[in-house]
Short mmCIF file of C-alpha atoms in Angstrom, two decimals:
data_model
loop_
_atom_site.label_atom_id
_atom_site.label_comp_id
_atom_site.label_asym_id
_atom_site.label_seq_id
_atom_site.Cartn_x
_atom_site.Cartn_y
_atom_site.Cartn_z
CA MET M 1 22.83 118.58 113.03
CA LYS M 2 21.49 121.95 114.14
CA TYR M 3 24.12 123.75 112.07
CA LEU M 4 23.35 121.60 109.03
CA THR M 5 19.69 122.57 109.34
CA VAL M 6 20.66 126.24 109.46
CA ILE M 7 22.85 125.84 106.35
CA LYS M 8 20.07 124.08 104.44
CA HIS M 9 17.57 126.75 105.46
CA THR M 10 19.94 129.48 104.26
CA LEU M 11 20.59 127.74 100.95
CA LYS M 12 16.87 127.34 100.25
CA ASP M 13 16.47 131.11 100.00
CA ARG M 14 18.97 131.20 97.16
CA ILE M 15 17.96 134.63 95.83
CA ALA M 16 18.61 136.33 99.17
CA LEU M 17 21.87 134.40 99.57
CA ALA M 18 23.01 135.25 96.04
CA ASN M 19 22.20 138.92 96.67
CA GLN M 20 24.32 138.90 99.83
CA LEU M 21 27.26 137.31 98.00
CA LEU M 22 26.88 139.80 95.16
CA ILE M 23 27.12 142.67 97.66
CA LEU M 24 30.25 141.03 99.08
CA ILE M 25 31.95 140.90 95.67
CA LEU M 26 30.67 144.39 94.84
CA ALA M 27 32.15 145.82 98.02
CA ALA M 28 35.56 144.29 97.27
CA TYR M 29 35.48 145.46 93.65
CA VAL M 30 34.35 149.00 94.50
CA PHE M 31 37.06 149.22 97.17
CA ILE M 32 39.74 148.16 94.67
CA MET M 33 38.49 150.72 92.15
CA ALA M 34 37.91 153.46 94.73
CA GLU M 35 41.04 155.44 93.87
CA GLU M 36 39.95 155.90 90.28
CA HIS M 37 37.98 159.14 89.66
CA ARG M 38 37.69 160.04 93.34
CA ARG M 39 36.27 163.45 92.43
CA TRP M 40 33.08 161.78 91.22
CA LYS M 41 32.94 158.87 93.63
CA ILE M 42 33.29 160.82 96.89
CA PRO M 43 29.92 162.62 96.57
CA VAL M 44 28.21 159.39 95.40
CA LEU M 45 29.55 157.46 98.41
CA PHE M 46 28.76 160.32 100.79
CA ILE M 47 25.16 160.66 99.65
CA GLY M 48 24.66 156.88 99.49
CA LEU M 49 26.04 156.19 102.98
CA LEU M 50 24.25 159.18 104.51
CA SER M 51 20.94 158.05 102.99
CA TRP M 52 21.46 154.48 104.15
CA PHE M 53 22.25 155.47 107.74
CA PHE M 54 19.34 157.85 108.25
CA VAL M 55 16.47 156.75 105.99
CA ARG M 56 17.09 153.06 105.34
CA HIS M 57 14.05 152.08 107.44
CA LYS M 58 11.75 154.67 105.88
CA ASN M 59 12.92 154.81 102.29
CA LYS M 60 11.45 152.19 99.95
CA HIS M 61 14.26 152.59 97.44
CA PRO M 62 17.22 150.15 97.47
CA ILE M 63 19.89 152.72 98.38
CA ILE M 64 22.77 150.23 98.47
CA TRP M 65 22.09 148.86 94.98
CA ILE M 66 21.57 152.33 93.52
CA THR M 67 24.87 153.53 95.04
CA PHE M 68 26.79 150.52 93.70
CA PHE M 69 25.26 150.94 90.26
CA VAL M 70 26.22 154.62 90.08
CA LEU M 71 29.79 153.83 91.16
CA LEU M 72 30.06 151.16 88.47
CA ALA M 73 28.61 153.59 85.92
CA VAL M 74 31.25 156.20 86.81
CA ASP M 75 34.06 153.74 86.04
CA LEU M 76 32.32 152.65 82.86
CA CYS M 77 31.91 156.22 81.59
CA PHE M 78 35.50 157.23 82.19
CA LYS M 79 37.23 153.93 81.32
CA TYR M 80 34.94 152.26 78.82
CA PHE M 81 37.83 150.69 76.88
CA TRP M 82 39.79 149.77 80.03
CA VAL M 83 37.37 147.96 82.33
CA ALA M 84 37.30 144.16 82.10
CA ASN M 85 34.41 142.04 80.85
CA HIS M 86 33.25 141.23 84.36
CA HIS M 87 32.62 144.95 84.95
CA PHE M 88 29.86 144.86 82.34
CA MET M 89 28.50 141.62 83.78
CA LEU M 90 28.55 143.12 87.26
CA MET M 91 26.59 146.15 86.07
CA PHE M 92 23.87 144.02 84.47
CA MET M 93 23.60 141.80 87.56
CA VAL M 94 23.24 144.85 89.82
CA LEU M 95 20.68 146.34 87.43
CA SER M 96 18.67 143.11 87.48
CA VAL M 97 18.65 143.03 91.29
CA LEU M 98 17.84 146.75 91.40
CA ILE M 99 14.80 146.26 89.17
CA TYR M 100 13.82 143.20 91.21
CA SER M 101 13.71 145.40 94.30
CA TYR M 102 10.73 147.17 92.72
CA HIS M 103 8.76 144.48 90.87
CA LYS M 104 9.42 141.71 93.46
CA ARG M 105 8.99 138.95 90.88
CA PRO M 106 11.57 136.16 91.24
CA ASP M 107 10.69 134.69 87.84
CA ILE M 108 11.71 137.91 86.06
CA LEU M 109 14.94 138.16 88.06
CA LEU M 110 15.89 134.54 87.32
CA THR M 111 15.09 134.97 83.63
CA ASN M 112 17.30 138.06 83.47
CA ILE M 113 20.16 136.22 85.20
CA GLN M 114 19.69 133.22 82.89
CA ILE M 115 19.82 135.38 79.75
CA LEU M 116 22.87 137.21 81.07
CA LEU M 117 24.76 133.97 81.73
CA VAL M 118 23.86 132.59 78.30
CA ILE M 119 25.04 135.77 76.57
CA VAL M 120 28.28 135.89 78.57
CA VAL M 121 29.23 132.24 77.95
CA LEU M 122 28.07 132.25 74.33
CA THR M 123 29.95 135.49 73.62
CA SER M 124 33.07 133.86 75.05
CA VAL M 125 32.64 131.00 72.56
CA VAL M 126 32.16 133.38 69.62
CA GLN M 127 35.20 135.46 70.62
CA LYS M 128 37.34 132.34 70.75
CA LEU M 129 36.11 131.07 67.39
CA MET M 130 36.82 134.45 65.79
CA SER M 131 40.37 134.60 67.15
CA PRO M 132 42.95 132.92 64.86
CA GLN M 133 45.58 133.11 67.60
CA PHE M 134 43.34 131.26 70.03
CA MET M 135 42.03 128.62 67.63
CA SER M 136 45.54 127.84 66.39
CA GLY M 137 46.61 127.03 69.94
CA ASP M 138 49.20 129.84 69.97
CA PHE M 139 47.55 131.58 72.93
CA TYR M 140 47.64 128.50 75.18
CA TYR M 141 51.12 127.61 73.94
CA TYR M 142 52.49 131.07 74.76
CA MET M 143 50.67 131.48 78.08
CA THR M 144 51.62 128.02 79.32
CA ASN M 145 55.29 128.43 78.47
CA ARG M 146 55.28 131.85 80.16
CA GLY M 147 53.67 130.37 83.27
CA ALA M 148 50.48 132.43 83.09
CA LEU M 149 48.39 129.24 82.89
CA PHE M 150 48.50 126.39 85.41
CA ARG M 151 51.02 128.47 87.41
CA ASN M 152 49.99 126.99 90.74
CA PHE M 153 50.61 123.46 89.46
CA ILE M 154 53.93 124.37 87.83
CA ASN M 155 55.20 125.67 91.18
CA PHE M 156 55.25 122.08 92.45
CA PHE M 157 57.77 121.09 89.75
CA PRO M 158 61.02 123.06 90.14
CA GLU M 159 62.40 121.93 86.78
CA LYS M 160 59.29 123.20 84.99
CA LEU M 161 59.42 126.45 86.92
CA GLU M 162 63.00 127.01 85.74
CA ILE M 163 61.86 126.61 82.13
CA VAL M 164 59.09 129.15 82.72
CA LYS M 165 61.57 131.63 84.22
CA SER M 166 63.94 131.10 81.30
CA ASN M 167 61.14 131.73 78.77
CA SER M 168 60.01 134.86 80.62
CA LYS M 169 63.57 136.20 80.67
CA SER M 170 63.88 135.56 76.93
CA VAL M 171 60.70 137.55 76.28
CA PHE M 172 61.91 140.37 78.54
CA ASP M 173 65.27 140.50 76.75
CA LEU M 174 63.53 140.50 73.36
CA HIS M 175 61.40 143.51 74.35
CA ALA M 176 64.57 145.44 75.12
CA LEU M 177 65.93 144.98 71.58
CA ASP M 178 65.28 147.15 68.56
CA PRO M 179 62.16 145.73 66.80
CA ASN M 180 63.66 146.64 63.41
CA LEU M 181 66.28 143.96 63.91
CA GLU M 182 63.48 141.34 63.59
CA ASP M 183 65.04 139.09 66.20
CA HIS M 184 63.02 136.21 67.55
CA ILE M 185 63.14 133.65 70.32
CA VAL M 186 62.26 129.97 70.58
CA PHE M 187 60.48 128.81 73.73
CA LYS M 188 61.56 125.76 75.68
CA ASN M 189 58.42 123.66 76.10
CA VAL M 190 57.17 123.18 79.65
CA LEU M 191 55.51 119.95 78.50
CA PRO M 192 56.41 117.59 75.64
CA ASN M 193 54.26 118.08 72.52
CA LEU M 194 52.79 121.26 74.01
CA GLY M 195 51.77 122.49 70.56
CA SER M 196 49.44 119.52 70.00
CA ILE M 197 48.20 119.65 73.59
CA SER M 198 47.35 123.34 73.16
CA ILE M 199 45.18 122.66 70.10
CA ILE M 200 43.31 119.87 71.91
CA PHE M 201 42.81 122.14 74.92
CA VAL M 202 41.43 124.86 72.62
CA TRP M 203 38.68 122.61 71.25
CA VAL M 204 37.89 121.14 74.65
CA THR M 205 37.42 124.68 75.98
CA VAL M 206 35.18 125.74 73.10
CA VAL M 207 33.04 122.59 73.23
CA ILE M 208 32.53 122.76 77.00
CA GLU M 209 31.58 126.44 76.93
CA LEU M 210 29.19 125.85 74.03
CA VAL M 211 27.53 122.93 75.84
CA VAL M 212 27.16 125.05 78.99
CA ALA M 213 25.64 127.96 77.04
CA ILE M 214 23.09 125.69 75.32
CA ALA M 215 22.26 123.94 78.60
CA LEU M 216 21.74 127.26 80.40
CA LEU M 217 19.48 128.42 77.59
CA PHE M 218 17.18 125.39 77.47
CA LYS M 219 17.61 123.77 80.91
CA PRO M 220 18.68 126.55 83.31
CA LYS M 221 17.66 124.66 86.46
CA SER M 222 18.75 121.16 85.48
CA LEU M 223 21.14 119.26 87.73
CA TRP M 224 23.32 118.32 84.74
CA THR M 225 23.45 121.92 83.56
CA HIS M 226 24.90 123.03 86.87
CA LEU M 227 27.26 120.08 87.07
CA PHE M 228 28.77 121.17 83.73
CA PHE M 229 28.65 124.84 84.71
CA ALA M 230 30.37 124.30 88.07
CA ALA M 231 32.97 122.03 86.42
CA MET M 232 33.67 124.74 83.83
CA ILE M 233 34.15 127.36 86.56
CA LEU M 234 36.48 125.12 88.58
CA GLY M 235 38.39 124.22 85.43
CA ILE M 236 38.98 127.88 84.62
CA LEU M 237 40.12 128.58 88.19
CA CYS M 238 42.59 125.70 87.98
CA THR M 239 43.91 127.11 84.72
CA ARG M 240 44.03 130.76 85.75
CA PHE M 241 42.78 132.68 88.81
CA GLU M 242 40.02 134.68 87.09
CA THR M 243 38.63 135.40 90.53
CA GLY M 244 36.22 138.26 89.81
CA PHE M 245 34.69 136.71 86.70
CA MET M 246 34.32 133.23 88.22
CA ALA M 247 32.75 134.67 91.37
CA LEU M 248 30.08 136.38 89.26
CA LEU M 249 29.43 133.22 87.23
CA SER M 250 29.07 131.25 90.48
CA ILE M 251 26.61 133.81 91.86
CA GLY M 252 24.63 133.53 88.63
CA GLY M 253 24.63 129.75 88.99
CA LEU M 254 23.43 130.08 92.59
CA TYR M 255 20.45 132.15 91.47
CA LEU M 256 19.32 129.39 89.09
CA CYS M 257 20.36 126.20 90.90
CA LYS M 258 17.92 124.19 93.05
CA ASN M 259 20.29 121.45 94.21
CA LEU M 260 21.50 122.14 97.77
CA TYR M 261 24.90 120.52 97.28
CA LEU M 262 25.66 122.47 94.12
CA GLN M 263 24.39 125.63 95.78
CA LEU M 264 26.90 125.02 98.56
CA LEU M 265 29.63 124.49 95.97
CA TYR M 266 28.77 127.81 94.31
CA VAL M 267 28.91 129.54 97.71
CA LEU M 268 32.31 128.01 98.46
CA ILE M 269 33.65 129.16 95.08
CA VAL M 270 32.41 132.72 95.64
CA ILE M 271 33.88 132.92 99.14
CA GLY M 272 37.16 131.42 97.91
CA CYS M 273 37.34 133.97 95.09
CA PHE M 274 36.49 136.76 97.54
CA ILE M 275 39.42 135.76 99.76
CA LEU M 276 41.75 135.66 96.75
CA ILE M 277 40.54 139.13 95.73
CA LEU M 278 41.20 140.52 99.23
CA THR M 279 44.67 138.99 99.27
CA LYS M 280 45.29 140.35 95.76
CA LEU M 281 45.77 136.97 94.13
CA GLY M 282 44.40 136.32 90.67
CA TYR M 283 42.77 138.60 88.11
CA HIS M 284 39.89 140.45 89.72
#
């Protein structure tokens, strides 16, 4: 019971907890990206660590957040068209926390996080609606037959895994041919009627994301909002290990959520994603 009390006490200070988890994900991400543009990152890390060791008790400025933000900015400047969507989200989250370190107003921080989540989820909906390949079901059809989606479930069915390997080999062989020959391949379906299933899955995805975006906009602290939001995150992780992106969405949900059980669920998702990132599983 004593440990349960400690857990509940920790979860009640959700902003501090979310900040700690954000630093955890930041540290993993910065470490993974450390080899890129070392010429610029070495002095930033040196100055940041030196400042933190010697003046962290005297300096009023959030040295850790400033250092992380500069490191993210370096990658953004040099690889603007290469970095993934969660890099931009990570930068805005760090910027929000950095500003919060000065104004100390939780309401402003939570509003910034809320707006960021709404924009991210709503933009995802718009991108999907504007993509003919996605809305036609071709994306899900191709990715499922190649084993890029639901891979961890397919591994439990050897016969399905063989179909996936056969499809992947066909694609590999096609890439080796002269494109002027206009050869093509026909996938073996992992599931019967996969074309129809893919279209249904497309609209289920769009509807769920749209509902979540609207709920976050109008009811950011509602229990039902976070039930849908957490279900969406878990659904995406079951489909594909988007570890970095889902960890950030979960941290955003933790900032806004007041329910202790859902807060704990968000924490478990973030820690699970962090472990997958460290073990280099998924797309971080």
